[in-house]
Amino acid sequence: MAKYVAIRDIVQDKVPVGFLELAGWIRTHRQSKRVSFIELTDGSAVSNLQLVVDPQLSGYAEVAPKLSTGASIRVSGELVVSPAKGQKYEFQVKTLELLGEADPESYPLQKKGHSLEFLRENLHLRPRTATMGAVLRVRSAAAFAVHKYFTERGFFYLNTPIISTSDCEGAGEMFHVSTFDAENPPRVNGKIDYSQDFFKEPASLTVSGQLEGEICAMGLSKIYTFGPTFRAENSNTTRHLAEFWMIEPEMAFYELSDNIELAQDFVQDVIRQVMTASSSELEFLASQEWAQQGHIENLQKVAETAFTRMDYTDAIKILEASGKTFEYPVSWGIDLQSEHERFLTDEYVKGPVTVINYPKDIKAFYMRLNEDNKTVRAMDLLVPRLGEIIGGSQREERHDVLLAKIRAMGLDESAYWWYLELRKFGTVPHAGFGLGFERLLMYLTGLQNIRDVIAFPRFPGFAKF
Ligand code: ATP
Ligand code: MN
């Protein structure tokens, strides 16, 4: 184990004052005749640690010109309670070693703040910035919170396949997985002959682990997945990635209302956990110029207040009565567009809203048909600024109804033989949902572009590193 103390542990009072060793990157270096100051970060906390250096320190004079923003150093010395205002501790340097310089002429990240756009063009250096550091720590805390939430409630963490041969009913466009020579795949009668491919059938990167999740929920009762998901949708928006992480709980013996309650409790619990674990990160992010007024107070409120529930049919009535002119006209049967979702969350409810019971024709075949024969037991959780963060449903557990649905929708029933068998043998009511992890992170951090809440975003035309 390395001997270096994390600055996070110091600022959280977990390290007693006294002799210790630190390593990190320089944020700023101010020199004067009597004393020099270095603001050091190791990326573990929002706060830097102030290092106090006596200019007479052996070897300091030679390296001082190279101790510029971004340079890496290793120091030993005394952690003391700071006499200065605005910081709890400071560090009196006894030895200092320059590890790597960062020539100010060419190092792109200087002291001044950089725009989020600029940072997106420098992904290889972005994790060193205060903003991305905070985001990535929030991301890590949120992932832990997700696992903690489900584990404590008797859910089992399941890994569903990343390479899949089951199309989750066109949840999104798929990336193909093949070992064929793209220039010259084998063909039979002009058609590509997948029987000669690696898996002997067409395969893709998964667009959802739901169907496989259902298989396992039919054995373990309550499972959740948390893994990468791929959609080749050509949507260059601030809310879509080609590779994102999805959390998909699936529960046997749950009906729609249980599913809705779980989704709310889960989102609220993760918000609360992250507000505790990452309070300084959230405060730092909320202080940025791009942040929304009252972001943290709002999160607090959302964590404590029951989410509004609304029938799709009522949502349509509300939109029709709104007096607004929408780009996409509103009528019963339409899929809610972003502008409609935004009206419901930002203007009408002024908070999260779970819309339920959507028309069957705009939702997937596996959603449970309601008694009205027109709607299905779907639920989308919509939140202000973002729109949909969760999509879920109670699943159709009746074999005959499911088969009729598959046929009516013109799907290939032979491809779903196994999905149908789940309903033939020991079928049970069940439900689940999918939460986009990056959408949740946008909600938590207040960032408005999904490319800013993942270290290495992938989107049309971009898959660097
Ligand atoms: P949208 O309508 O916003 O494109 P969707 O209805 O296609 O989403 P679902 O198939 O219901 O999405 O997926 C479940 C969840 O996964 C969504 O609620 C969202 O949080 C997240 N999600 C879906 N597509 C993406 C994407 N391309 N990038 C990031 N997150 C996504
Ligand atoms: Mn959806």
Coordinates of C-alpha atoms and ligand atoms in Angstrom, one line a residue:
M1 CA 0.0 0.0 0.0
A2 CA 1.3 3.4 -0.9
K3 CA 2.2 5.6 2.0
Y4 CA 0.7 8.8 0.7
V5 CA -2.2 10.3 2.6
A6 CA -5.3 11.4 0.6
I7 CA -6.2 15.0 0.9
R8 CA -9.8 14.0 1.3
D9 CA -8.9 12.2 4.5
I10 CA -7.2 15.3 5.8
V11 CA -10.1 17.7 5.0
Q12 CA -12.5 15.2 6.6
D13 CA -10.4 15.2 9.8
K14 CA -9.5 11.5 9.5
V15 CA -5.7 12.1 9.7
P16 CA -4.1 13.3 12.9
V17 CA -1.8 16.3 12.6
G18 CA 1.9 15.4 12.5
F19 CA 4.5 14.0 10.0
L20 CA 3.2 12.6 6.7
E21 CA 3.8 12.2 3.0
L22 CA 1.6 13.5 0.2
A23 CA 1.7 13.4 -3.6
G24 CA -0.3 15.3 -6.1
W25 CA -0.5 18.0 -8.8
I26 CA 0.1 21.7 -8.3
R27 CA -2.9 24.0 -8.7
T28 CA -1.0 27.2 -8.0
H29 CA 2.5 28.2 -6.8
R30 CA 3.1 31.6 -5.3
Q31 CA 6.6 32.6 -4.5
S32 CA 8.0 35.3 -2.3
K33 CA 11.3 35.9 -0.4
R34 CA 10.1 34.7 3.0
V35 CA 7.6 32.0 2.2
S36 CA 6.2 30.2 -0.8
F37 CA 2.7 28.6 -1.1
I38 CA 1.7 25.6 -3.2
E39 CA -2.0 24.6 -3.6
L40 CA -1.9 20.9 -4.0
T41 CA -4.6 18.5 -5.2
D42 CA -4.6 14.8 -5.5
G43 CA -8.1 14.6 -7.0
S44 CA -9.6 13.1 -3.9
A45 CA -11.4 16.2 -2.7
V46 CA -12.8 19.5 -3.7
S47 CA -10.4 21.3 -1.4
N48 CA -6.7 21.7 -2.2
L49 CA -4.2 21.5 0.6
Q50 CA -2.0 24.5 1.2
L51 CA 1.7 23.6 1.3
V52 CA 4.0 26.1 3.0
V53 CA 7.5 26.1 1.8
D54 CA 10.5 27.9 3.2
P55 CA 12.4 29.2 0.2
Q56 CA 15.7 28.1 1.9
L57 CA 14.5 24.4 1.8
S58 CA 17.3 22.3 0.3
G59 CA 16.9 21.9 -3.4
Y60 CA 13.8 24.2 -3.7
A61 CA 15.5 27.0 -5.5
E62 CA 16.6 24.8 -8.4
V63 CA 13.1 23.3 -9.0
A64 CA 11.0 26.4 -8.1
P65 CA 10.7 27.6 -11.7
K66 CA 9.3 24.2 -12.7
L67 CA 6.7 24.1 -9.9
S68 CA 4.0 25.4 -12.2
T69 CA 0.3 24.6 -12.5
G70 CA -0.2 20.9 -13.4
A71 CA 3.3 19.8 -12.3
S72 CA 3.4 16.7 -10.1
I73 CA 5.3 16.5 -6.8
R74 CA 5.9 14.4 -3.8
V75 CA 6.4 16.0 -0.4
S76 CA 6.9 15.1 3.2
G77 CA 6.4 17.3 6.2
E78 CA 4.2 18.3 9.0
L79 CA 0.4 18.6 8.9
V80 CA -0.6 21.4 11.2
V81 CA -3.7 23.3 12.2
S82 CA -3.6 26.4 10.0
P83 CA -3.3 29.8 11.7
A84 CA -4.8 31.3 8.5
K85 CA -8.5 31.9 7.9
G86 CA -10.5 29.9 5.4
Q87 CA -8.6 26.6 5.8
K88 CA -8.4 24.1 8.6
Y89 CA -5.0 22.7 7.9
E90 CA -1.8 23.5 6.2
F91 CA 1.3 21.5 5.4
Q92 CA 4.8 22.6 6.3
V93 CA 7.1 21.0 3.7
K94 CA 10.3 19.4 4.8
T95 CA 11.2 17.6 1.6
L96 CA 10.0 18.2 -1.9
E97 CA 10.5 16.2 -5.1
L98 CA 9.4 17.2 -8.5
L99 CA 8.0 14.2 -10.3
G100 CA 6.9 15.7 -13.6
E101 CA 6.9 19.2 -14.9
A102 CA 4.0 20.8 -16.9
D103 CA 5.5 23.5 -19.2
P104 CA 3.1 26.5 -18.8
E105 CA 3.8 27.4 -22.5
S106 CA 2.1 24.1 -23.6
Y107 CA 0.1 22.7 -20.7
P108 CA -3.5 23.4 -21.8
L109 CA -5.1 23.7 -18.3
Q110 CA -4.0 26.9 -16.7
K111 CA -5.3 28.5 -13.5
K112 CA -8.2 30.2 -15.0
G113 CA -11.5 28.3 -15.3
H114 CA -12.1 26.5 -18.6
S115 CA -15.4 26.1 -20.3
L116 CA -17.1 22.7 -20.3
E117 CA -16.8 22.8 -24.1
F118 CA -13.0 23.3 -23.9
L119 CA -12.7 20.4 -21.4
R120 CA -14.7 18.1 -23.7
E121 CA -12.0 18.7 -26.3
N122 CA -9.3 17.7 -23.8
L123 CA -10.7 14.5 -22.4
H124 CA -7.3 13.2 -21.6
L125 CA -6.6 16.0 -19.1
R126 CA -10.2 16.7 -18.0
P127 CA -10.1 14.4 -14.9
R128 CA -7.5 16.8 -13.5
T129 CA -9.9 19.7 -13.3
A130 CA -11.9 20.5 -10.2
T131 CA -15.2 20.2 -12.1
M132 CA -14.5 16.8 -13.6
G133 CA -12.9 15.6 -10.4
A134 CA -16.1 16.4 -8.6
V135 CA -18.3 14.8 -11.2
L136 CA -16.3 11.6 -11.2
R137 CA -16.3 11.3 -7.5
V138 CA -20.1 11.9 -7.4
R139 CA -20.4 9.2 -10.1
S140 CA -18.4 6.8 -8.0
A141 CA -20.5 7.6 -4.9
A142 CA -23.7 7.2 -6.8
A143 CA -22.7 3.8 -8.2
F144 CA -21.9 2.6 -4.6
A145 CA -25.3 4.0 -3.5
V146 CA -27.1 2.0 -6.2
H147 CA -25.4 -1.3 -5.1
K148 CA -26.0 -0.5 -1.4
Y149 CA -29.7 0.3 -2.0
F150 CA -30.5 -3.0 -3.8
T151 CA -28.2 -5.2 -1.8
E152 CA -29.8 -4.0 1.5
R153 CA -33.2 -4.8 0.1
G154 CA -32.6 -8.4 -1.0
F155 CA -31.9 -7.8 -4.7
F156 CA -29.1 -9.8 -6.3
Y157 CA -26.7 -8.1 -8.7
L158 CA -26.8 -9.7 -12.0
N159 CA -24.6 -9.3 -15.1
T160 CA -26.5 -9.7 -18.3
P161 CA -24.7 -10.3 -21.6
I162 CA -23.0 -7.4 -23.4
I163 CA -23.0 -9.3 -26.6
S164 CA -26.6 -10.4 -27.3
T165 CA -28.6 -12.1 -30.0
S166 CA -31.9 -11.0 -28.6
D167 CA -33.2 -7.7 -29.9
C168 CA -35.0 -6.0 -27.0
E169 CA -37.9 -5.1 -29.3
G170 CA -35.9 -2.3 -30.9
A171 CA -35.3 -0.3 -27.8
G172 CA -32.7 1.4 -29.9
E173 CA -30.6 0.9 -33.0
M174 CA -27.9 -1.7 -32.5
F175 CA -24.2 -2.0 -33.0
H176 CA -23.4 -5.2 -34.8
V177 CA -20.8 -7.6 -33.4
S178 CA -19.1 -9.7 -36.1
T179 CA -15.8 -11.1 -37.1
F180 CA -16.6 -10.8 -40.8
D181 CA -14.4 -8.9 -43.1
A182 CA -16.6 -5.8 -43.5
E183 CA -15.5 -5.4 -47.1
N184 CA -16.3 -8.8 -48.1
P185 CA -18.7 -10.9 -45.9
P186 CA -19.7 -14.3 -47.2
R187 CA -23.0 -14.2 -49.0
V188 CA -25.6 -16.7 -50.1
N189 CA -28.0 -15.5 -52.8
G190 CA -26.8 -12.0 -52.3
K191 CA -27.6 -12.0 -48.5
I192 CA -25.0 -12.0 -45.8
D193 CA -24.5 -15.5 -44.5
Y194 CA -24.4 -15.2 -40.8
S195 CA -24.1 -19.0 -40.3
Q196 CA -20.5 -18.5 -41.1
D197 CA -20.0 -15.7 -38.6
F198 CA -18.5 -16.1 -35.1
F199 CA -21.8 -16.8 -33.3
K200 CA -23.4 -18.4 -36.4
E201 CA -26.2 -15.8 -36.1
P202 CA -26.4 -12.0 -36.1
A203 CA -25.2 -10.5 -32.8
S204 CA -25.1 -7.0 -31.4
L205 CA -24.1 -5.0 -28.4
T206 CA -27.0 -5.0 -25.9
V207 CA -29.5 -2.2 -25.9
S208 CA -31.0 -3.4 -22.6
G209 CA -30.6 -6.3 -20.2
Q210 CA -34.2 -6.5 -19.4
L211 CA -35.2 -9.7 -21.2
E212 CA -32.3 -11.6 -19.7
G213 CA -33.1 -9.9 -16.4
E214 CA -36.6 -11.4 -16.5
I215 CA -35.1 -14.9 -17.0
C216 CA -33.2 -14.5 -13.8
A217 CA -35.9 -12.8 -11.8
M218 CA -38.0 -15.9 -12.6
G219 CA -35.5 -17.8 -10.5
L220 CA -34.2 -15.4 -7.9
S221 CA -37.2 -13.2 -7.4
K222 CA -35.4 -9.8 -7.2
I223 CA -32.4 -8.9 -9.3
Y224 CA -30.8 -5.8 -10.7
T225 CA -28.3 -5.1 -13.4
F226 CA -25.9 -2.3 -13.6
G227 CA -23.9 -2.3 -16.8
P228 CA -23.0 -0.8 -20.1
T229 CA -25.7 -0.4 -22.7
F230 CA -25.3 0.6 -26.4
R231 CA -27.5 2.4 -28.8
A232 CA -26.5 3.4 -32.2
E233 CA -29.3 6.0 -32.4
N234 CA -28.1 8.9 -34.4
S235 CA -29.3 11.4 -31.9
N236 CA -26.9 14.1 -31.3
T237 CA -28.6 15.4 -28.2
T238 CA -27.5 16.5 -24.7
R239 CA -29.3 13.5 -23.2
H240 CA -28.2 10.6 -25.4
L241 CA -24.9 8.7 -25.5
A242 CA -24.1 5.7 -27.7
E243 CA -22.6 3.9 -24.7
F244 CA -24.3 4.5 -21.4
W245 CA -24.8 2.7 -18.1
M246 CA -28.2 1.4 -17.2
I247 CA -29.6 0.1 -13.9
E248 CA -32.4 -2.4 -14.4
P249 CA -34.2 -4.0 -11.5
E250 CA -36.6 -6.8 -12.3
M251 CA -38.9 -8.2 -9.6
A252 CA -41.1 -11.3 -9.6
F253 CA -44.4 -10.8 -7.8
Y254 CA -44.4 -7.0 -8.3
E255 CA -47.2 -5.2 -10.0
L256 CA -47.2 -1.7 -11.5
S257 CA -47.9 0.1 -8.3
D258 CA -45.0 -1.8 -6.5
N259 CA -42.8 -0.8 -9.4
I260 CA -43.7 2.8 -9.2
E261 CA -43.1 2.9 -5.4
L262 CA -39.7 1.1 -5.8
A263 CA -38.6 3.6 -8.5
Q264 CA -39.4 6.6 -6.3
D265 CA -37.9 5.1 -3.1
F266 CA -34.7 4.2 -5.1
V267 CA -34.2 7.6 -6.7
Q268 CA -34.8 9.3 -3.4
D269 CA -32.5 7.1 -1.5
V270 CA -29.7 7.5 -4.0
I271 CA -30.1 11.3 -3.9
R272 CA -29.9 11.2 -0.1
Q273 CA -26.9 8.9 0.0
V274 CA -25.1 11.1 -2.5
M275 CA -26.0 14.3 -0.7
T276 CA -24.3 12.8 2.3
A277 CA -21.3 11.2 0.7
S278 CA -20.6 13.9 -1.8
S279 CA -21.9 17.1 -0.1
S280 CA -18.8 19.1 -0.9
E281 CA -18.8 18.0 -4.5
L282 CA -22.4 18.9 -4.9
E283 CA -21.9 22.3 -3.3
F284 CA -18.9 23.0 -5.5
L285 CA -20.8 22.1 -8.6
A286 CA -23.8 24.2 -7.5
S287 CA -21.5 27.2 -7.2
Q288 CA -20.4 27.0 -10.8
E289 CA -21.7 29.7 -13.2
W290 CA -23.7 27.1 -15.3
A291 CA -25.5 25.8 -12.2
Q292 CA -29.2 26.2 -11.6
Q293 CA -30.4 28.5 -8.8
G294 CA -31.3 26.5 -5.7
H295 CA -30.1 23.2 -7.1
I296 CA -29.3 21.6 -3.7
E297 CA -32.5 22.8 -2.0
N298 CA -34.4 21.3 -4.9
L299 CA -32.6 18.0 -4.6
Q300 CA -33.4 18.0 -0.9
K301 CA -37.1 18.6 -1.7
V302 CA -37.2 15.9 -4.3
A303 CA -35.7 13.4 -1.9
E304 CA -38.5 14.1 0.6
T305 CA -41.6 14.6 -1.4
A306 CA -43.7 11.9 -3.0
F307 CA -43.6 12.1 -6.8
T308 CA -46.8 13.0 -8.6
R309 CA -48.5 10.2 -10.5
M310 CA -50.4 10.8 -13.7
D311 CA -52.3 8.7 -16.1
Y312 CA -51.1 9.2 -19.7
T313 CA -54.7 10.0 -20.6
D314 CA -54.8 12.8 -18.0
A315 CA -51.4 14.1 -19.2
I316 CA -52.8 14.4 -22.7
K317 CA -55.8 16.4 -21.3
I318 CA -53.5 18.7 -19.4
L319 CA -51.3 19.3 -22.4
E320 CA -54.4 20.0 -24.6
A321 CA -55.7 22.4 -22.0
S322 CA -52.4 24.1 -21.5
G323 CA -53.0 26.7 -24.2
K324 CA -49.4 26.1 -25.5
T325 CA -48.5 25.6 -29.1
F326 CA -46.2 22.6 -29.3
E327 CA -44.1 21.7 -32.2
Y328 CA -45.6 18.2 -32.2
P329 CA -49.4 18.5 -31.9
V330 CA -51.0 16.7 -28.9
S331 CA -53.7 14.1 -29.2
W332 CA -54.4 10.8 -27.4
G333 CA -52.1 8.1 -28.9
I334 CA -49.0 10.2 -29.5
D335 CA -45.7 9.4 -27.9
L336 CA -44.8 12.2 -25.5
Q337 CA -42.1 14.4 -27.0
S338 CA -39.4 16.2 -25.0
E339 CA -41.4 19.5 -25.1
H340 CA -44.5 17.8 -23.7
E341 CA -42.5 16.1 -20.9
R342 CA -40.9 19.4 -20.1
F343 CA -44.2 21.2 -19.8
L344 CA -45.5 18.5 -17.4
T345 CA -42.4 18.5 -15.2
D346 CA -41.2 22.1 -15.4
E347 CA -44.4 24.0 -15.6
Y348 CA -47.4 21.9 -14.5
V349 CA -46.1 19.7 -11.7
K350 CA -42.9 21.6 -11.0
G351 CA -41.2 18.4 -9.9
P352 CA -40.9 14.7 -10.9
V353 CA -43.9 13.0 -12.4
T354 CA -44.5 9.3 -13.1
V355 CA -46.7 8.9 -16.2
I356 CA -48.5 5.6 -16.3
N357 CA -50.8 3.6 -18.5
Y358 CA -49.6 4.6 -22.0
P359 CA -51.4 3.5 -25.2
K360 CA -50.3 0.0 -26.1
D361 CA -49.4 1.0 -29.7
I362 CA -46.5 3.2 -28.6
K363 CA -45.0 0.8 -26.1
A364 CA -43.1 -2.4 -26.3
F365 CA -44.9 -5.8 -26.8
Y366 CA -43.9 -7.1 -23.3
M367 CA -45.9 -4.5 -21.3
R368 CA -48.9 -5.8 -19.6
L369 CA -52.2 -5.1 -21.3
N370 CA -54.8 -3.2 -19.2
E371 CA -58.4 -4.3 -19.0
D372 CA -59.4 -1.4 -21.3
N373 CA -57.5 -3.3 -24.1
K374 CA -56.1 0.1 -25.2
T375 CA -53.4 0.9 -22.6
V376 CA -50.5 -1.0 -21.0
R377 CA -49.0 -0.9 -17.5
A378 CA -46.1 1.3 -18.4
M379 CA -44.4 3.9 -16.3
D380 CA -42.0 6.7 -17.2
L381 CA -40.4 8.8 -14.5
L382 CA -40.0 12.3 -15.9
V383 CA -38.0 15.0 -14.1
P384 CA -37.6 18.7 -14.6
R385 CA -34.9 19.9 -17.1
L386 CA -34.3 16.4 -18.4
G387 CA -37.5 14.6 -19.1
E388 CA -37.4 10.8 -18.9
I389 CA -34.9 9.2 -16.5
I390 CA -36.7 5.9 -16.0
G391 CA -38.8 3.8 -18.3
G392 CA -40.4 0.7 -17.0
S393 CA -43.5 -1.5 -16.8
Q394 CA -45.3 -4.4 -15.4
R395 CA -44.6 -7.3 -17.8
E396 CA -47.2 -9.4 -19.6
E397 CA -47.2 -12.7 -17.8
R398 CA -50.1 -14.3 -19.6
H399 CA -48.9 -16.6 -22.3
D400 CA -51.9 -16.3 -24.6
V401 CA -52.0 -12.5 -24.3
L402 CA -48.3 -12.2 -24.9
L403 CA -48.3 -14.5 -27.9
A404 CA -51.3 -12.6 -29.5
K405 CA -49.4 -9.4 -28.9
I406 CA -46.2 -10.7 -30.6
R407 CA -48.2 -11.8 -33.6
A408 CA -50.3 -8.6 -33.8
M409 CA -47.1 -6.5 -33.8
G410 CA -45.6 -8.7 -36.6
L411 CA -42.7 -9.8 -34.5
D412 CA -40.9 -13.1 -35.2
E413 CA -42.5 -15.4 -32.5
S414 CA -39.9 -18.1 -33.0
A415 CA -37.2 -15.7 -31.9
Y416 CA -39.0 -15.3 -28.6
W417 CA -39.6 -19.0 -27.8
W418 CA -37.7 -18.8 -24.6
Y419 CA -39.4 -15.6 -23.5
L420 CA -42.7 -17.3 -24.1
E421 CA -41.6 -20.4 -22.2
L422 CA -41.1 -18.2 -19.1
R423 CA -44.9 -17.7 -19.3
K424 CA -45.6 -21.4 -19.9
F425 CA -43.8 -22.7 -16.8
G426 CA -44.5 -21.1 -13.4
T427 CA -45.4 -17.7 -14.7
V428 CA -45.8 -14.9 -12.2
P429 CA -46.7 -11.2 -12.3
H430 CA -43.5 -9.3 -12.5
A431 CA -42.3 -5.8 -13.2
G432 CA -39.1 -3.8 -13.6
F433 CA -37.6 -0.6 -14.9
G434 CA -34.5 0.9 -16.5
L435 CA -32.7 4.0 -15.1
G436 CA -30.1 5.7 -17.2
F437 CA -27.2 6.2 -14.9
E438 CA -25.9 9.3 -16.7
R439 CA -29.3 10.9 -16.7
L440 CA -29.4 10.4 -12.9
L441 CA -26.0 12.0 -12.7
M442 CA -27.1 15.0 -14.7
Y443 CA -29.9 15.3 -12.3
L444 CA -27.6 15.1 -9.3
T445 CA -24.9 17.3 -10.5
G446 CA -27.0 19.9 -12.4
L447 CA -24.9 19.4 -15.5
Q448 CA -26.8 20.0 -18.7
N449 CA -24.9 17.9 -21.1
I450 CA -24.7 14.1 -20.7
R451 CA -21.1 14.2 -22.2
D452 CA -20.0 15.9 -19.0
V453 CA -21.0 13.2 -16.6
I454 CA -19.0 10.3 -18.1
A455 CA -15.2 10.3 -18.4
F456 CA -15.2 9.0 -22.0
P457 CA -18.4 9.9 -23.9
R458 CA -19.3 8.1 -27.1
F459 CA -21.7 9.7 -29.5
P460 CA -22.2 10.0 -33.3
G461 CA -18.8 10.8 -34.8
F462 CA -16.9 10.4 -31.6
A463 CA -15.3 7.5 -29.7
K464 CA -11.9 8.9 -28.6
F465 CA -9.5 6.9 -26.4
Ligands
ATP1 P1 -35.4 8.5 -24.7 O1 -36.9 8.5 -25.1 O2 -35.0 9.5 -23.7 O3 -34.5 8.3 -25.8 P2 -35.9 5.7 -24.3 O4 -37.4 5.7 -24.0 O5 -35.4 5.3 -25.6 O6 -35.3 7.1 -23.9 P3 -35.6 3.4 -22.6 O7 -35.5 2.4 -23.7 O8 -36.9 3.4 -21.9 O9 -35.2 4.8 -23.2 O10 -34.3 3.2 -21.6 C1 -34.5 3.3 -20.2 C2 -33.6 4.5 -19.7 O11 -32.3 4.5 -20.2 C3 -34.2 5.9 -20.1 O12 -35.2 6.3 -19.3 C4 -33.0 6.8 -20.0 O13 -32.7 7.1 -18.6 C5 -31.8 5.9 -20.4 N1 -31.4 6.0 -21.8 C6 -32.0 5.6 -22.9 N2 -31.4 5.9 -24.0 C7 -30.2 6.6 -23.6 C8 -29.1 7.1 -24.3 N3 -29.0 7.0 -25.6 N4 -28.1 7.7 -23.5 C9 -28.3 7.8 -22.2 N5 -29.3 7.3 -21.5 C10 -30.3 6.6 -22.2
MN2 MN -38.4 4.9 -22.3

